[in-house]
Amino acid sequence: MLFKLYEEGKFKPYTENELLMVLSETMPTTPRYCRLSRIIRDIPSEEIVAGNKKTNLRQIAEELIEKKGKRMNDIRSREIKNESVSWDDLVLETIRYDTSSGKEFFLSYRTKDTDKICGFLRLSIPEKKYRENNFVEELRDSSIIREVHVYGRVMSLDIDSSGESQHLGLGKRLIQEAEVITKRERIQRISVISAIGTREYYKKRGFEIGRLYMGKLL
């Protein structure tokens, strides 16, 4: 469709420089709770009729952003990867934003000094009318954990009897905070979508398997 419009002179794609300018201005404005997973698709240049042909334009844009003295704040740019950090390095950050159907909470543990994300959780609080009339019975009067993700190797400063540092359960702590928020919203149940491989993880935290979701009464 776009190719046809292009041939007819009704569509003009960004030039490489124009696109680079757009990216370098918009990428730093991406909210902290979003993740810019893909910017440019890896399409062979010989198959591109017009517009940008550089598959590493994201990298070029990020270099330009740095030259402009700006910084990226999205999740991908702040992931701690496989670095090791201690508990004392971390702080819990809570971001709330409204949607057309309720409230969203983005909970994350990040490093105090470098603002690197070590783990995050997305919690949805649907409006009362949606909770009460949800066509999925399990989600009636329930908050919903949409995603839990933990990066890297987060260690405590405590040493056990074998001399090994103890891993801290950031996922567990994030879920506990989600439960606190759910109770504060006067909701008695919290639900989560869980793959087969994560069911035992949630069972240990008091969740029970339902028909479509796992849930926990608070």
mmCIF file of N, CA and C in Angstrom, residues 29-89:
data_model
loop_
_atom_site.group_PDB
_atom_site.id
_atom_site.type_symbol
_atom_site.label_atom_id
_atom_site.label_comp_id
_atom_site.label_asym_id
_atom_site.label_seq_id
_atom_site.Cartn_x
_atom_site.Cartn_y
_atom_site.Cartn_z
ATOM 1 N N THR A 29 12.474 11.311 25.214
ATOM 2 C CA THR A 29 11.214 11.667 25.873
ATOM 3 C C THR A 29 10.364 10.441 26.205
ATOM 4 N N THR A 30 10.834 9.252 25.842
ATOM 5 C CA THR A 30 10.092 8.022 26.128
ATOM 6 C C THR A 30 9.958 7.842 27.640
ATOM 7 N N PRO A 31 8.746 7.585 28.149
ATOM 8 C CA PRO A 31 8.547 7.413 29.600
ATOM 9 C C PRO A 31 9.395 6.291 30.181
ATOM 10 N N ARG A 32 9.704 6.407 31.450
ATOM 11 C CA ARG A 32 10.556 5.445 32.139
ATOM 12 C C ARG A 32 9.929 4.048 32.196
ATOM 13 N N TYR A 33 8.603 3.961 32.080
ATOM 14 C CA TYR A 33 7.933 2.672 32.180
ATOM 15 C C TYR A 33 7.771 1.977 30.816
ATOM 16 N N CYS A 34 8.296 2.589 29.760
ATOM 17 C CA CYS A 34 8.216 1.987 28.418
ATOM 18 C C CYS A 34 9.568 1.409 28.022
ATOM 19 N N ARG A 35 9.541 0.452 27.096
ATOM 20 C CA ARG A 35 10.779 -0.141 26.597
ATOM 21 C C ARG A 35 10.815 -0.029 25.080
ATOM 22 N N LEU A 36 11.832 0.629 24.559
ATOM 23 C CA LEU A 36 12.003 0.742 23.115
ATOM 24 C C LEU A 36 12.736 -0.504 22.627
ATOM 25 N N SER A 37 11.960 -1.521 22.284
ATOM 26 C CA SER A 37 12.564 -2.802 21.918
ATOM 27 C C SER A 37 13.182 -2.776 20.527
ATOM 28 N N ARG A 38 12.491 -2.177 19.576
ATOM 29 C CA ARG A 38 12.992 -2.157 18.197
ATOM 30 C C ARG A 38 12.751 -0.780 17.595
ATOM 31 N N ILE A 39 13.788 -0.232 17.004
ATOM 32 C CA ILE A 39 13.674 1.074 16.348
ATOM 33 C C ILE A 39 13.720 0.906 14.829
ATOM 34 N N ILE A 40 14.698 0.170 14.341
ATOM 35 C CA ILE A 40 14.885 -0.045 12.904
ATOM 36 C C ILE A 40 14.868 -1.542 12.602
ATOM 37 N N ARG A 41 14.092 -1.928 11.633
ATOM 38 C CA ARG A 41 14.060 -3.339 11.243
ATOM 39 C C ARG A 41 15.255 -3.662 10.355
ATOM 40 N N ASP A 42 15.748 -4.887 10.468
ATOM 41 C CA ASP A 42 16.918 -5.320 9.703
ATOM 42 C C ASP A 42 16.460 -5.832 8.338
ATOM 43 N N ILE A 43 16.238 -4.897 7.435
ATOM 44 C CA ILE A 43 15.788 -5.225 6.080
ATOM 45 C C ILE A 43 16.957 -5.005 5.113
ATOM 46 N N PRO A 44 17.266 -5.971 4.245
ATOM 47 C CA PRO A 44 18.366 -5.793 3.286
ATOM 48 C C PRO A 44 18.193 -4.508 2.486
ATOM 49 N N SER A 45 19.267 -3.726 2.359
ATOM 50 C CA SER A 45 19.183 -2.414 1.708
ATOM 51 C C SER A 45 18.695 -2.504 0.268
ATOM 52 N N GLU A 46 19.001 -3.628 -0.407
ATOM 53 C CA GLU A 46 18.575 -3.748 -1.808
ATOM 54 C C GLU A 46 17.063 -3.898 -1.940
ATOM 55 N N GLU A 47 16.382 -4.178 -0.820
ATOM 56 C CA GLU A 47 14.928 -4.312 -0.844
ATOM 57 C C GLU A 47 14.221 -3.034 -0.393
ATOM 58 N N ILE A 48 15.007 -2.012 -0.072
ATOM 59 C CA ILE A 48 14.436 -0.727 0.353
ATOM 60 C C ILE A 48 14.418 0.222 -0.830
ATOM 61 N N VAL A 49 13.248 0.703 -1.182
ATOM 62 C CA VAL A 49 13.084 1.568 -2.348
ATOM 63 C C VAL A 49 13.453 3.013 -2.033
ATOM 64 N N ALA A 50 13.042 3.500 -0.841
ATOM 65 C CA ALA A 50 13.306 4.889 -0.470
ATOM 66 C C ALA A 50 13.403 5.004 1.043
ATOM 67 N N GLY A 51 14.074 6.060 1.487
ATOM 68 C CA GLY A 51 14.201 6.271 2.927
ATOM 69 C C GLY A 51 15.476 5.697 3.498
ATOM 70 N N ASN A 52 15.530 5.562 4.818
ATOM 71 C CA ASN A 52 16.730 5.090 5.503
ATOM 72 C C ASN A 52 17.090 3.651 5.140
ATOM 73 N N LYS A 53 18.383 3.401 4.951
ATOM 74 C CA LYS A 53 18.866 2.055 4.644
ATOM 75 C C LYS A 53 19.864 1.556 5.687
ATOM 76 N N LYS A 54 20.122 2.374 6.709
ATOM 77 C CA LYS A 54 21.089 1.981 7.729
ATOM 78 C C LYS A 54 20.391 1.176 8.824
ATOM 79 N N THR A 55 20.829 -0.066 9.017
ATOM 80 C CA THR A 55 20.209 -0.911 10.039
ATOM 81 C C THR A 55 20.697 -0.565 11.446
ATOM 82 N N ASN A 56 21.787 0.194 11.556
ATOM 83 C CA ASN A 56 22.308 0.587 12.867
ATOM 84 C C ASN A 56 21.939 2.029 13.206
ATOM 85 N N LEU A 57 20.812 2.504 12.654
ATOM 86 C CA LEU A 57 20.421 3.895 12.883
ATOM 87 C C LEU A 57 20.128 4.161 14.354
ATOM 88 N N ARG A 58 19.690 3.138 15.067
ATOM 89 C CA ARG A 58 19.448 3.309 16.506
ATOM 90 C C ARG A 58 20.741 3.702 17.211
ATOM 91 N N GLN A 59 21.803 2.976 16.907
ATOM 92 C CA GLN A 59 23.086 3.275 17.526
ATOM 93 C C GLN A 59 23.543 4.687 17.177
ATOM 94 N N ILE A 60 23.359 5.077 15.920
ATOM 95 C CA ILE A 60 23.744 6.421 15.484
ATOM 96 C C ILE A 60 22.915 7.471 16.223
ATOM 97 N N ALA A 61 21.617 7.190 16.394
ATOM 98 C CA ALA A 61 20.732 8.118 17.099
ATOM 99 C C ALA A 61 21.156 8.254 18.560
ATOM 100 N N GLU A 62 21.504 7.136 19.198
ATOM 101 C CA GLU A 62 21.919 7.175 20.597
ATOM 102 C C GLU A 62 23.206 7.970 20.767
ATOM 103 N N GLU A 63 24.124 7.855 19.790
ATOM 104 C CA GLU A 63 25.373 8.624 19.839
ATOM 105 C C GLU A 63 25.075 10.115 19.694
ATOM 106 N N LEU A 64 24.109 10.442 18.829
ATOM 107 C CA LEU A 64 23.735 11.841 18.638
ATOM 108 C C LEU A 64 23.059 12.395 19.895
ATOM 109 N N ILE A 65 22.229 11.581 20.519
ATOM 110 C CA ILE A 65 21.559 11.983 21.764
ATOM 111 C C ILE A 65 22.601 12.325 22.830
ATOM 112 N N GLU A 66 23.621 11.481 22.926
ATOM 113 C CA GLU A 66 24.688 11.719 23.909
ATOM 114 C C GLU A 66 25.441 13.020 23.591
ATOM 115 N N LYS A 67 25.697 13.257 22.305
ATOM 116 C CA LYS A 67 26.391 14.485 21.898
ATOM 117 C C LYS A 67 25.570 15.719 22.250
ATOM 118 N N LYS A 68 24.242 15.574 22.202
ATOM 119 C CA LYS A 68 23.354 16.696 22.527
ATOM 120 C C LYS A 68 23.242 16.915 24.034
ATOM 121 N N GLY A 69 23.873 16.036 24.807
ATOM 122 C CA GLY A 69 23.824 16.173 26.257
ATOM 123 C C GLY A 69 22.534 15.669 26.862
ATOM 124 N N LYS A 70 21.801 14.849 26.108
ATOM 125 C CA LYS A 70 20.559 14.272 26.615
ATOM 126 C C LYS A 70 20.801 12.826 27.004
ATOM 127 N N ARG A 71 19.789 12.185 27.594
ATOM 128 C CA ARG A 71 19.937 10.791 27.993
ATOM 129 C C ARG A 71 18.645 10.032 27.757
ATOM 130 N N MET A 72 18.789 8.737 27.580
ATOM 131 C CA MET A 72 17.639 7.847 27.386
ATOM 132 C C MET A 72 17.135 7.399 28.752
ATOM 133 N N ASN A 73 15.816 7.311 28.895
ATOM 134 C CA ASN A 73 15.229 6.907 30.171
ATOM 135 C C ASN A 73 14.345 5.671 30.074
ATOM 136 N N ASP A 74 14.201 5.114 28.876
ATOM 137 C CA ASP A 74 13.338 3.940 28.748
ATOM 138 C C ASP A 74 13.992 2.732 29.420
ATOM 139 N N ILE A 75 13.220 1.652 29.558
ATOM 140 C CA ILE A 75 13.698 0.471 30.288
ATOM 141 C C ILE A 75 14.938 -0.133 29.637
ATOM 142 N N ARG A 76 14.923 -0.296 28.335
ATOM 143 C CA ARG A 76 16.040 -0.947 27.642
ATOM 144 C C ARG A 76 17.357 -0.226 27.884
ATOM 145 N N SER A 77 17.292 1.087 27.942
ATOM 146 C CA SER A 77 18.509 1.879 28.130
ATOM 147 C C SER A 77 19.037 1.804 29.554
ATOM 148 N N ARG A 78 18.182 1.347 30.485
ATOM 149 C CA ARG A 78 18.570 1.347 31.900
ATOM 150 C C ARG A 78 18.702 -0.056 32.494
ATOM 151 N N GLU A 79 18.543 -1.090 31.674
ATOM 152 C CA GLU A 79 18.679 -2.458 32.185
ATOM 153 C C GLU A 79 20.089 -2.688 32.712
ATOM 154 N N ILE A 80 20.180 -3.327 33.863
ATOM 155 C CA ILE A 80 21.493 -3.524 34.473
ATOM 156 C C ILE A 80 22.242 -4.714 33.881
ATOM 157 N N LYS A 81 21.549 -5.480 33.040
ATOM 158 C CA LYS A 81 22.148 -6.653 32.390
ATOM 159 C C LYS A 81 22.607 -7.649 33.456
ATOM 160 N N ASN A 82 23.890 -8.066 33.405
ATOM 161 C CA ASN A 82 24.371 -9.096 34.327
ATOM 162 C C ASN A 82 25.319 -8.561 35.394
ATOM 163 N N GLU A 83 25.270 -7.263 35.633
ATOM 164 C CA GLU A 83 26.120 -6.689 36.671
ATOM 165 C C GLU A 83 25.626 -7.126 38.057
ATOM 166 N N SER A 84 26.529 -7.199 39.000
ATOM 167 C CA SER A 84 26.171 -7.526 40.380
ATOM 168 C C SER A 84 26.050 -6.239 41.189
ATOM 169 N N VAL A 85 24.989 -6.149 41.970
ATOM 170 C CA VAL A 85 24.806 -4.988 42.847
ATOM 171 C C VAL A 85 24.374 -5.483 44.215
ATOM 172 N N SER A 86 24.531 -4.650 45.218
ATOM 173 C CA SER A 86 24.112 -5.013 46.567
ATOM 174 C C SER A 86 22.775 -4.366 46.879
ATOM 175 N N TRP A 87 22.110 -4.882 47.892
ATOM 176 C CA TRP A 87 20.803 -4.363 48.296
ATOM 177 C C TRP A 87 20.883 -2.884 48.653
ATOM 178 N N ASP A 88 21.974 -2.484 49.287
ATOM 179 C CA ASP A 88 22.117 -1.091 49.708
ATOM 180 C C ASP A 88 22.229 -0.128 48.533
ATOM 181 N N ASP A 89 22.483 -0.667 47.334
ATOM 182 C CA ASP A 89 22.580 0.182 46.148
ATOM 183 C C ASP A 89 21.214 0.532 45.573
#
